[in-house]
Tab-separated table of C-alpha atoms in Angstrom:
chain	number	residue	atom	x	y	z
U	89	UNK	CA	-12.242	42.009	-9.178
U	90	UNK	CA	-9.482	39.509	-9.068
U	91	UNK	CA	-9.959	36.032	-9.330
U	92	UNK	CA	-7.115	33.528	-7.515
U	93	UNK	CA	-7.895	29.922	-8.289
U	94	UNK	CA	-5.908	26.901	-9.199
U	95	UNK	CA	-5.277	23.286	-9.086
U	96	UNK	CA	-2.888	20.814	-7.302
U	97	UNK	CA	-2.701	17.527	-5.996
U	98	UNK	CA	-1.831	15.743	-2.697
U	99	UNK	CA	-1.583	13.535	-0.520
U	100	UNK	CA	-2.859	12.283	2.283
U	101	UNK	CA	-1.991	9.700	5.161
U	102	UNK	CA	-5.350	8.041	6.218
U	103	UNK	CA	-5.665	6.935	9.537
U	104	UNK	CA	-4.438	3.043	9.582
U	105	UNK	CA	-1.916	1.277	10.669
U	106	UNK	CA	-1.782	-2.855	10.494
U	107	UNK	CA	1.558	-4.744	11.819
U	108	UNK	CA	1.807	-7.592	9.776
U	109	UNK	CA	5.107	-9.955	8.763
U	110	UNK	CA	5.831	-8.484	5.417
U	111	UNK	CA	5.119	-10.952	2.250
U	112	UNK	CA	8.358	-9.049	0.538
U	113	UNK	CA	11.227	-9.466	3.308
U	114	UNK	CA	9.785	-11.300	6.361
U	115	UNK	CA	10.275	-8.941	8.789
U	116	UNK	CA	7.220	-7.314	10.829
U	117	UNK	CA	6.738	-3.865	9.709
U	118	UNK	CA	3.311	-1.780	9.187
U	119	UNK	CA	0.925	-1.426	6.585
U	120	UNK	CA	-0.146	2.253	5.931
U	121	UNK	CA	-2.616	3.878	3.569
U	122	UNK	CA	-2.851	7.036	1.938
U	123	UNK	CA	-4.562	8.802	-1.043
U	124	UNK	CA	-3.271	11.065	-3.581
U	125	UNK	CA	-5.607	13.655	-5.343
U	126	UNK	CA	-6.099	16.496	-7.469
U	127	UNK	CA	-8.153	19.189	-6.287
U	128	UNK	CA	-9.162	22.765	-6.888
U	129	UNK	CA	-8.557	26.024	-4.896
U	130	UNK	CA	-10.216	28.915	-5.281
U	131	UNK	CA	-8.417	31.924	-2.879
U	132	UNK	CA	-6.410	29.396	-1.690
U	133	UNK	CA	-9.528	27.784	-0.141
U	134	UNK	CA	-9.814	23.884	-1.723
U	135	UNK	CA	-13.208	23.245	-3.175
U	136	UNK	CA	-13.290	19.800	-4.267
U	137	UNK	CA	-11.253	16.891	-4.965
U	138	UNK	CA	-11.101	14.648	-7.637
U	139	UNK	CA	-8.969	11.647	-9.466
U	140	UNK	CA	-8.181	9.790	-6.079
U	141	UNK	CA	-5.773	6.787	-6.076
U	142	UNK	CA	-5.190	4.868	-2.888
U	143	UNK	CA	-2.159	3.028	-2.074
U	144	UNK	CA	-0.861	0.777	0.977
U	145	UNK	CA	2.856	0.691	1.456
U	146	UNK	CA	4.597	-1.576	3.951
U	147	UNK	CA	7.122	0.390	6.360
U	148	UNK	CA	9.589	-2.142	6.549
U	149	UNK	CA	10.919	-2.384	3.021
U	150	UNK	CA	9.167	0.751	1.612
U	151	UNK	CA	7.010	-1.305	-1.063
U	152	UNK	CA	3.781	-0.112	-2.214
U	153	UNK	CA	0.757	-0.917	-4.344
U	154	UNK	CA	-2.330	0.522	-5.389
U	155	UNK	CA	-5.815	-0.629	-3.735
U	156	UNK	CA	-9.314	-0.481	-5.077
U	157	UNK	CA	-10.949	2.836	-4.722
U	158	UNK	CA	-13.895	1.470	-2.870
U	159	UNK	CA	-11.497	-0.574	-0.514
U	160	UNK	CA	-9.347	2.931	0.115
U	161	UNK	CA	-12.826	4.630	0.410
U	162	UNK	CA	-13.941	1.876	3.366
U	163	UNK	CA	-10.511	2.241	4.996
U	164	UNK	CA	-10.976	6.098	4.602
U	165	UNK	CA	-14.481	5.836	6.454
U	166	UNK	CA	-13.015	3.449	8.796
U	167	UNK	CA	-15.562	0.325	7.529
U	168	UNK	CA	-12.239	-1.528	7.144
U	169	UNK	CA	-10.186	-1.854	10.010
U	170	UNK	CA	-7.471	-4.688	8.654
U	171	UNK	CA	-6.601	-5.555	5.025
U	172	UNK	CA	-5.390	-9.182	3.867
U	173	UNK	CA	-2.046	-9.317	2.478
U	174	UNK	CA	-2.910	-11.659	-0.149
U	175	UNK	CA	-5.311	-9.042	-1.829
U	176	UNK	CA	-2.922	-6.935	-2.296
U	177	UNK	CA	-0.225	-6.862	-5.428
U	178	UNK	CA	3.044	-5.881	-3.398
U	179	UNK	CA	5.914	-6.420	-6.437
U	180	UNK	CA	8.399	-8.175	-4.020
U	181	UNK	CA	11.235	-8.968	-6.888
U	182	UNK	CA	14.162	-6.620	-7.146
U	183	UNK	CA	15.488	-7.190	-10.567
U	184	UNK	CA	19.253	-7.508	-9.301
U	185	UNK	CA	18.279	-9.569	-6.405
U	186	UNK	CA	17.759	-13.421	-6.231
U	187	UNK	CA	14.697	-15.088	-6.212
U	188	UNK	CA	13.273	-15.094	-2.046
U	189	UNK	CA	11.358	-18.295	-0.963
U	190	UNK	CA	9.175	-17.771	1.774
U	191	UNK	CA	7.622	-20.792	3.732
U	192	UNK	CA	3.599	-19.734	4.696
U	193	UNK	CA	4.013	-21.644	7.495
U	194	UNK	CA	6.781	-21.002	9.496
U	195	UNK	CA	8.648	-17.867	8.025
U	196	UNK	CA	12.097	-18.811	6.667
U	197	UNK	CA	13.315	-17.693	4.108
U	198	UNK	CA	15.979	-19.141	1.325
U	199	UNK	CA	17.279	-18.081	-2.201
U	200	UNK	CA	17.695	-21.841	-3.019
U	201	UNK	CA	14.271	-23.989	-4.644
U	202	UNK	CA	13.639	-26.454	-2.116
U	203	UNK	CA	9.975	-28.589	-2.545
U	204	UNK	CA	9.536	-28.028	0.760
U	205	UNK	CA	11.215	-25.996	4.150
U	206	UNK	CA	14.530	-26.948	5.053
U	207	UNK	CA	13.039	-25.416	8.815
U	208	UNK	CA	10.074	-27.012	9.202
U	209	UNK	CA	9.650	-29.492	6.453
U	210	UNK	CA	6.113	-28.586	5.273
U	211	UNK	CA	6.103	-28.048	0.980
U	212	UNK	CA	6.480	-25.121	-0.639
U	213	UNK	CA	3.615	-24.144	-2.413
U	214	UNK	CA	3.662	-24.429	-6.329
């Protein structure tokens, strides 16, 4: 009797989608969120799966972070419908690029320091 079993991982797109102005580069773009996994086959039938990550990437500039495991389980169930962009750790710096400013209030954006918006003259947070 032969025996065919293994292991692998994946991944999987999870079914959300949030448009949101992107904290990175400004522009609107999607959040998505998907899970990667190991799991184990047995005649090419998967069994169970194990060691799941979950991550949200944006779509506009292609940056992407890792979420909690129980907030990637509640999006997975569909308990969470929209996430909050400050929760999440997006690493917006490109090391050969300048530092971006971004006003909370209004949008614009500027490589110069500034104490407050050029556009619409409320401070810069500190």
């Amino acid at each position: 009797m032969f025996l065919i079993f293994g292991v692998s991982q994946n991944e999987k797109q999870l079914n959300f989608r949030q448009r949101v102005i992107c904290k990175c580069c400004g522009q609107f773009g999607l959040v998505t969120v998907w899970m990667r996994y190991t799991y184990f086959t047995l005649f090419f039938i998967p069994f169970f799966k194990w060691d799941k990550h979950y991550y949200a990437g944006m779509s506009c500039c292609a940056k992407t972070c890792e979420i909690s495991p129980e907030l990637g389980r509640a999006v997975e169930t569909g308990k969470v419908t929209e996430l909050n962009l400050d929760d999440l750790k997006f690493d917006c710096r490109q090391s050969d690029e300048p530092p971006v400013h971004r006003c909370p209030n209004c949008g614009y954006m500027t490589g110069e320091i500034f104490e407050s918006c050029p556009k619409c003259g409320k401070p810069f947070p500190r």
